[in-house]
GROMACS .gro file of C-alpha atoms in nm:
model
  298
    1UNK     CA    1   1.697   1.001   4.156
    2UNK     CA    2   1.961   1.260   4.233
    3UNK     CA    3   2.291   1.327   4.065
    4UNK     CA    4   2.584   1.173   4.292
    5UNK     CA    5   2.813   1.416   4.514
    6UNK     CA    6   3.102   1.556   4.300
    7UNK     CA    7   3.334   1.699   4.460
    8UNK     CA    8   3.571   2.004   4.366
    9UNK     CA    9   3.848   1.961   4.634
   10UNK     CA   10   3.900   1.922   4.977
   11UNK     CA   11   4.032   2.099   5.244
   12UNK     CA   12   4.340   1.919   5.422
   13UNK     CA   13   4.301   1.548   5.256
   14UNK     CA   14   4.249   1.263   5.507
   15UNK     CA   15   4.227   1.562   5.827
   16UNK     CA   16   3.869   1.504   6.020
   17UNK     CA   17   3.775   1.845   6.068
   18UNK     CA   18   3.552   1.968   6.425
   19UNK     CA   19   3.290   2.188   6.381
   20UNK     CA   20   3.173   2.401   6.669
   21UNK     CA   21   2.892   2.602   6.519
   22UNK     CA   22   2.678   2.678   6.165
   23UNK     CA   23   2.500   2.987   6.125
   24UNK     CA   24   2.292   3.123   5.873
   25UNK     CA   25   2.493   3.486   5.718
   26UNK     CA   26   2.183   3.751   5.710
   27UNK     CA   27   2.380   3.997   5.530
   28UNK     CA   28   2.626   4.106   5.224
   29UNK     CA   29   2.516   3.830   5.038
   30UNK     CA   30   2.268   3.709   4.737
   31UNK     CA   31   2.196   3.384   4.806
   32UNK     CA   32   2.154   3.156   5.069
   33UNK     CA   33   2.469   3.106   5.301
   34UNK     CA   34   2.609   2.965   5.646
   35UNK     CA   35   2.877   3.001   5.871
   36UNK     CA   36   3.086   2.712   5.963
   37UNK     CA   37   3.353   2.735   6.258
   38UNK     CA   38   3.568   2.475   6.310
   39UNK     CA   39   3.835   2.403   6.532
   40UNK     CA   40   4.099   2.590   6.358
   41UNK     CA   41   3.932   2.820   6.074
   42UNK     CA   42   3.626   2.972   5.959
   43UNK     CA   43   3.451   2.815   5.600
   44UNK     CA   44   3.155   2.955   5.454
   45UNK     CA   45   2.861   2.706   5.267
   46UNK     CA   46   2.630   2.814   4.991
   47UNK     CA   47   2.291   2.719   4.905
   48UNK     CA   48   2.262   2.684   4.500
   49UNK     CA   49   1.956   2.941   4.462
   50UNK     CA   50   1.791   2.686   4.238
   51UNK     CA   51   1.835   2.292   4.158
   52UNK     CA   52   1.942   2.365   3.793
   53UNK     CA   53   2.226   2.561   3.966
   54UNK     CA   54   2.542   2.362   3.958
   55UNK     CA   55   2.799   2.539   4.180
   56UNK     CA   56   3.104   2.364   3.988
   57UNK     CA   57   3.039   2.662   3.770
   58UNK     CA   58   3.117   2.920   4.041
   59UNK     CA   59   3.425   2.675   4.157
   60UNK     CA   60   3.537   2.728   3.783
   61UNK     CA   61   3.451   3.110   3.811
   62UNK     CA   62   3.639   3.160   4.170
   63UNK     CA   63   3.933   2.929   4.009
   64UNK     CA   64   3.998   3.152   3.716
   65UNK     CA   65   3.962   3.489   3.918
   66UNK     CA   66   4.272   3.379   4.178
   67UNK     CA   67   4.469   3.224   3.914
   68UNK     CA   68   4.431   3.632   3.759
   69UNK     CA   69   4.549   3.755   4.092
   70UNK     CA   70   4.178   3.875   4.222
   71UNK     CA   71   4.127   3.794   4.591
   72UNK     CA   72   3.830   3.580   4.625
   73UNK     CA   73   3.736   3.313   4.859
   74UNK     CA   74   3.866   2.964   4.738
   75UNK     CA   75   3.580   2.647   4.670
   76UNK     CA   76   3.692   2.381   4.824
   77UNK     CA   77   3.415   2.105   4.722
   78UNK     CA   78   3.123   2.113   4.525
   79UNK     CA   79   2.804   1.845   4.578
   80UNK     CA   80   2.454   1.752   4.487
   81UNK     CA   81   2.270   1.746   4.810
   82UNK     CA   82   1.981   1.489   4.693
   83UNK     CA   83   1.765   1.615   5.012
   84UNK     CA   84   1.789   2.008   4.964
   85UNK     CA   85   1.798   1.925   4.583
   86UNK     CA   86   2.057   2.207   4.569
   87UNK     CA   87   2.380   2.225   4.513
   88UNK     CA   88   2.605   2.327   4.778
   89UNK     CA   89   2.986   2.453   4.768
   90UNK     CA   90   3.202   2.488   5.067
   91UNK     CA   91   3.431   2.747   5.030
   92UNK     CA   92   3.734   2.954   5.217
   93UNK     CA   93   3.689   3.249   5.424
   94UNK     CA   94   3.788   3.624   5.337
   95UNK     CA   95   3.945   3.768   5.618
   96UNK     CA   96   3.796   4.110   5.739
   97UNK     CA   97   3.440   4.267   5.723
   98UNK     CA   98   3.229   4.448   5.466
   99UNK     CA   99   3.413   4.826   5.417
  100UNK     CA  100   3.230   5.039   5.640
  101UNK     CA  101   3.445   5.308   5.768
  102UNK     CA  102   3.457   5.589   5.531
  103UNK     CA  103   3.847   5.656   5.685
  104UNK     CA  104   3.926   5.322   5.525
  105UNK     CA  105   3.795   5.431   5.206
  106UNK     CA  106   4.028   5.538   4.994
  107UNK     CA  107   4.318   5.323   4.985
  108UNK     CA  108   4.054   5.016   5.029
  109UNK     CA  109   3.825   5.106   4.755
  110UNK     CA  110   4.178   5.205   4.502
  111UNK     CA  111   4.333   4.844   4.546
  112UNK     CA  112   3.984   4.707   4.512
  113UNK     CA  113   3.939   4.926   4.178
  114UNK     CA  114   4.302   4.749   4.067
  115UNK     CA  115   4.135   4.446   4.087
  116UNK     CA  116   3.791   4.534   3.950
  117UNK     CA  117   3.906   4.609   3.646
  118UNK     CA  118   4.082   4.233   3.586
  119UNK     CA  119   3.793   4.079   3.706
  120UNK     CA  120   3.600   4.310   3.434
  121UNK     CA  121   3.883   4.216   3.156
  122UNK     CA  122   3.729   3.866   3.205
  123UNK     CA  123   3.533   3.763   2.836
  124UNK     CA  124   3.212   3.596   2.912
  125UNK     CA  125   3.019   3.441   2.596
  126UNK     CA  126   2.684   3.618   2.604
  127UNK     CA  127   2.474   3.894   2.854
  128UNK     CA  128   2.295   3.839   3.160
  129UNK     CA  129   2.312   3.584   3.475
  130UNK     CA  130   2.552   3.386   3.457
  131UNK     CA  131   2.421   2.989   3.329
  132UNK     CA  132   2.556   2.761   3.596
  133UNK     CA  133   2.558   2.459   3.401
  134UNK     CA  134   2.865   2.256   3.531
  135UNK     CA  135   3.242   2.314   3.445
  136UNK     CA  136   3.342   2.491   3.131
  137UNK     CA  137   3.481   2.823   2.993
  138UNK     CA  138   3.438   3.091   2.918
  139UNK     CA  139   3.131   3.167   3.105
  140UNK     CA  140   2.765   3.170   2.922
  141UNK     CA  141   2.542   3.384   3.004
  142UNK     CA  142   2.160   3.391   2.917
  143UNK     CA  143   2.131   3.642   2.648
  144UNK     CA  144   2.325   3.630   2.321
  145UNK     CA  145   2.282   4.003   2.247
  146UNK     CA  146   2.354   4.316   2.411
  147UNK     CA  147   1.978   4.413   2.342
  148UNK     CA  148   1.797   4.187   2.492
  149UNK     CA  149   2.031   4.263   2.795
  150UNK     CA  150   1.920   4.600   2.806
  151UNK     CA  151   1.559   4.534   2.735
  152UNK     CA  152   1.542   4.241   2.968
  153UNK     CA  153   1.229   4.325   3.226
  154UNK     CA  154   1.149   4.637   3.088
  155UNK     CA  155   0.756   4.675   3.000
  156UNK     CA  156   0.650   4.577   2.679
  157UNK     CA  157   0.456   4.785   2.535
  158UNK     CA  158   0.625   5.059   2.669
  159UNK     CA  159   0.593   5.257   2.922
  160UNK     CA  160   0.335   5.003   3.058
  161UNK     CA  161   0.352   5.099   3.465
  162UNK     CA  162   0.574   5.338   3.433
  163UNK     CA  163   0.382   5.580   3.355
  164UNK     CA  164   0.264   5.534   3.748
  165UNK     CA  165   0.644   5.628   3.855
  166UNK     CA  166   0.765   5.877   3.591
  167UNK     CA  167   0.617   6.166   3.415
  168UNK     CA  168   0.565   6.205   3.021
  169UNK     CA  169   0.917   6.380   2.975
  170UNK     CA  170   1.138   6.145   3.229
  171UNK     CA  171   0.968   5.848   3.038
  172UNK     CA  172   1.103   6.058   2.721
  173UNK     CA  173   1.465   6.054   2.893
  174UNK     CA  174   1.446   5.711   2.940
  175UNK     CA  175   1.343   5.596   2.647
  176UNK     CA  176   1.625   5.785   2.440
  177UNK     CA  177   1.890   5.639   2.709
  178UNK     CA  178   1.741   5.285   2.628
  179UNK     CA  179   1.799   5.372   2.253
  180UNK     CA  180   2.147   5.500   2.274
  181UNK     CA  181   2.245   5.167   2.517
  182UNK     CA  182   2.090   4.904   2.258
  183UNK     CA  183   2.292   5.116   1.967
  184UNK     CA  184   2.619   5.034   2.159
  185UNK     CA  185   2.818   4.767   1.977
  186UNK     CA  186   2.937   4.632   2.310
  187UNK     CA  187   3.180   4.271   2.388
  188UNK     CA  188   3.035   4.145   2.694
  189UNK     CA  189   3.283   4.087   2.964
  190UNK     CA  190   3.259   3.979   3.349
  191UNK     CA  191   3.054   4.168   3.600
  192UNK     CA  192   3.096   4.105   3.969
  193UNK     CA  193   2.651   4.212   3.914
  194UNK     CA  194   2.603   4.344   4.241
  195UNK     CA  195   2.927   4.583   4.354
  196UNK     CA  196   2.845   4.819   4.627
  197UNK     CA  197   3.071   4.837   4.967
  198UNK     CA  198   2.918   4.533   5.127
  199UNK     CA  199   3.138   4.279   4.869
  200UNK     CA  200   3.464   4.473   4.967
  201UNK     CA  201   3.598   4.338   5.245
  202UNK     CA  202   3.887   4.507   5.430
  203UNK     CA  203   4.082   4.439   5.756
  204UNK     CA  204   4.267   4.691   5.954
  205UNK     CA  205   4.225   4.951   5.685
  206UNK     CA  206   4.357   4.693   5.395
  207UNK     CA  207   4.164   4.553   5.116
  208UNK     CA  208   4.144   4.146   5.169
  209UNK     CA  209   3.931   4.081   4.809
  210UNK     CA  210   3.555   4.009   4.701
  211UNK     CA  211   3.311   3.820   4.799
  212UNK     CA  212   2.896   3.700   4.695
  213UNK     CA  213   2.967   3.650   4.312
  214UNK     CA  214   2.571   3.513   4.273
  215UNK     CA  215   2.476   3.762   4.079
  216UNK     CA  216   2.776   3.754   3.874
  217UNK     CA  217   2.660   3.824   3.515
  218UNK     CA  218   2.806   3.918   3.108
  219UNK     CA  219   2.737   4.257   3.079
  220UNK     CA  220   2.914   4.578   2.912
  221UNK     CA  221   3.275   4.610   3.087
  222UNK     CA  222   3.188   4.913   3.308
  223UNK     CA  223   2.862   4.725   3.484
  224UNK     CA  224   3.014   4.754   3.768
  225UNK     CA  225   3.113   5.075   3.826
  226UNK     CA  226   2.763   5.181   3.685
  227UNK     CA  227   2.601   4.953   3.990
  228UNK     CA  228   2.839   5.120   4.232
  229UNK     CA  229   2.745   5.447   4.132
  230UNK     CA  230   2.397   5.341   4.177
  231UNK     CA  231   2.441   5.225   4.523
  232UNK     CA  232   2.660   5.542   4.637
  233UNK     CA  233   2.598   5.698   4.871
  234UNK     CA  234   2.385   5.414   5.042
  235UNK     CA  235   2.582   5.338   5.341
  236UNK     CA  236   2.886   5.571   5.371
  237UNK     CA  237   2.768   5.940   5.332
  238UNK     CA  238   3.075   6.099   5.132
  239UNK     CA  239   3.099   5.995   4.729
  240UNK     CA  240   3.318   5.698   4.709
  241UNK     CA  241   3.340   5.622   4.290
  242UNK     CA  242   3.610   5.833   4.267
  243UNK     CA  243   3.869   5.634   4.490
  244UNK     CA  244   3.739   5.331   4.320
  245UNK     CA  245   3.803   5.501   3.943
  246UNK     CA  246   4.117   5.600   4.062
  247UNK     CA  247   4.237   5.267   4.160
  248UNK     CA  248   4.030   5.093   3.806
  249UNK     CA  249   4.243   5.314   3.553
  250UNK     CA  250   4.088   5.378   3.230
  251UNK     CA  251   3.687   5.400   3.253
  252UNK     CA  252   3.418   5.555   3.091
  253UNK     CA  253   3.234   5.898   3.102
  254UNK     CA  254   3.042   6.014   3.375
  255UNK     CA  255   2.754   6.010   3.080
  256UNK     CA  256   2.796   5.637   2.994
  257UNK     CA  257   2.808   5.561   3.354
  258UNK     CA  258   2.517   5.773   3.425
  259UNK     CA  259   2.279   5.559   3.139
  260UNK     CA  260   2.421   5.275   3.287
  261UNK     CA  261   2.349   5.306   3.588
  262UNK     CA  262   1.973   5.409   3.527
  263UNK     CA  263   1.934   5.173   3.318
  264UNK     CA  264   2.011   4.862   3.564
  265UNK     CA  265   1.808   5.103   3.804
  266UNK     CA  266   1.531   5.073   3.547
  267UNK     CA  267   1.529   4.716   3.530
  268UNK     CA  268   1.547   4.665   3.948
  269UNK     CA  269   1.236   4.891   3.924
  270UNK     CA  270   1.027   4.685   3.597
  271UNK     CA  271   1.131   4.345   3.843
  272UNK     CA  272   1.009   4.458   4.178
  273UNK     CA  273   0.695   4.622   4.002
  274UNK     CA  274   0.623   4.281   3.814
  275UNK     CA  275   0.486   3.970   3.833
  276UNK     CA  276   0.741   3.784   4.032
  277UNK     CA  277   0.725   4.062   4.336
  278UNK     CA  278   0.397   4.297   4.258
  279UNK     CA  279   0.517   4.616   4.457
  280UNK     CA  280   0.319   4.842   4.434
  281UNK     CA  281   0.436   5.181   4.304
  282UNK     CA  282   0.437   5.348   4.639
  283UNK     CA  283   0.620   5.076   4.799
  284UNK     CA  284   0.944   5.259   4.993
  285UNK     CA  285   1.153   5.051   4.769
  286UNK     CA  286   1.034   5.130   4.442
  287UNK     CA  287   0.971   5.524   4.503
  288UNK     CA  288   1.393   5.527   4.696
  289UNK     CA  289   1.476   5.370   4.376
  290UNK     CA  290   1.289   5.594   4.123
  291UNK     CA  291   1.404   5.918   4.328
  292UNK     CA  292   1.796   5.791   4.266
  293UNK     CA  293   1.691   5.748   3.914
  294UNK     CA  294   1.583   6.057   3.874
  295UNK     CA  295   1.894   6.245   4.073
  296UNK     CA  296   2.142   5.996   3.775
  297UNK     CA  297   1.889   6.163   3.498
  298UNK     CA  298   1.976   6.576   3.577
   0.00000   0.00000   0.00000
């Protein structure tokens, strides 16, 4: 028997609203999402990614983030769909696109570093995903320790198929960064978990806020500019980091950054190349992701 609807809130109390079309959003997002027009504004509706995942948790999440002043879409109900066995969670719309205009760049990525770094202020109690569990606060997350974070899909024994990806001395490098992040004595705090350009949303040259938080995760504070330095140069051609550091304020080294960023790199590579997803090692993914590694390493 499934659990019975709960809902979060509700859009306009007692107003029948008229939907004129649901599509499914392809892009920009983790998880499974659709477009809903209505007569009068645009809502979007999430797929939980698994039926353990209880969406209040992100209503709580996207609750907390506004009340700080960060710009992300509002949930307006929560429910147990007993036929997807999924929970679903109807939420606002953020107005604009994904930033894709490197003219736009600056000014959009500097407010959207402003906010970054409340969002990343945010205490979380543990590492890793995010548990959506229902209401509560602060967030868990599914590691207690900052090791186990950092180890978390990597090959044990080491190198284990690495050593099909990197030679003797890189696997050297990375084994000394992996020492120096687990010797860290690190609080974890909120991580947006998968910050690139496509989350950044921007209309007529103006940042409008954030969007996709399912991979939002506890992690060291400056996850999320290592992930974006990971991912730059992706879609725009030019650097773009240093309009977002400018914009975040204090932040790290380029080193800590730099093992940072590998590191998660690392960890995308270990997943892909393991059990869930078997790439092999000359799969365009993989080798695109080793050759960034290895341009973070110099």
């Amino acid at each position: 028997m499934g659990r019975r609807p709960v809902a979060a809130g509700r859009d306009r109390p007692g107003r029948r609203l008229i939907v004129f079309s649901v599509e499914r959003v392809e892009d920009g997002v983790s998880t499974v999402v659709y477009r809903v027009r209505t007569d009068d504004a645009t809502y979007y509706l999430r797929v939980g990614e698994r039926p353990g995942d209880d969406l209040r948790t992100d209503a709580e999440l996207h609750s907390r983030l506004a009340a700080a002043g960060v710009p992300v879409p509002a949930v307006l109900h929560t429910q147990f769909d007993v036929g997807l066995d999924r929970w679903v969670a109807l939420t606002t719309e953020v107005l604009g696109a994904p930033l894709s205009r490197a003219e736009d760049a600056p000014a959009v990525l500097e407010a959207a570093g402003r906010h970054l770094a409340v969002l990343n202020s945010i205490p979380v109690d543990g590492f890793g995903f995010i548990v959506r569990d229902g209401p509560g606060w602060p967030l868990r997350a599914e590691f207690p320790t900052h090791r186990e974070f950092v180890v978390s899909h990597l090959p044990d024994p080491w190198p284990g198929r690495l050593t099909e990806l990197f030679s003797p001395f890189e696997l050297d490098v990375l084994e000394g960064l992996i020492a120096e992040q687990c010797g860290l004595d690190v609080v974890p705090a909120l991580a947006h978990g998968d910050l690139d350009v496509t989350p950044v949303f921007v209309q007529d040259g103006v940042f409008t806020g954030f969007i996709d938080f399912g991979e939002a995760r506890g992690a060291e504070p400056w996850f999320d500019l290592a992930h974006f330095l990971l991912h730059d140069g992706e879609r725009l051609p030019a650097p773009l980091l240093p309009h977002l550091l400018r914009g975040y304020g204090v932040a790290p080294s380029q080193r800590v950054l730099r093992r940072s960023a590998v590191l998660l790199g690392l960890r995308q590579v270990c997943r892909w190349s393991g059990p869930l997803r078997n790439l092999p090692a000359d799969h365009p993914m993989v080798l695109d992701r080793v050759r960034r590694l290895r341009e973070l390493m110099v």
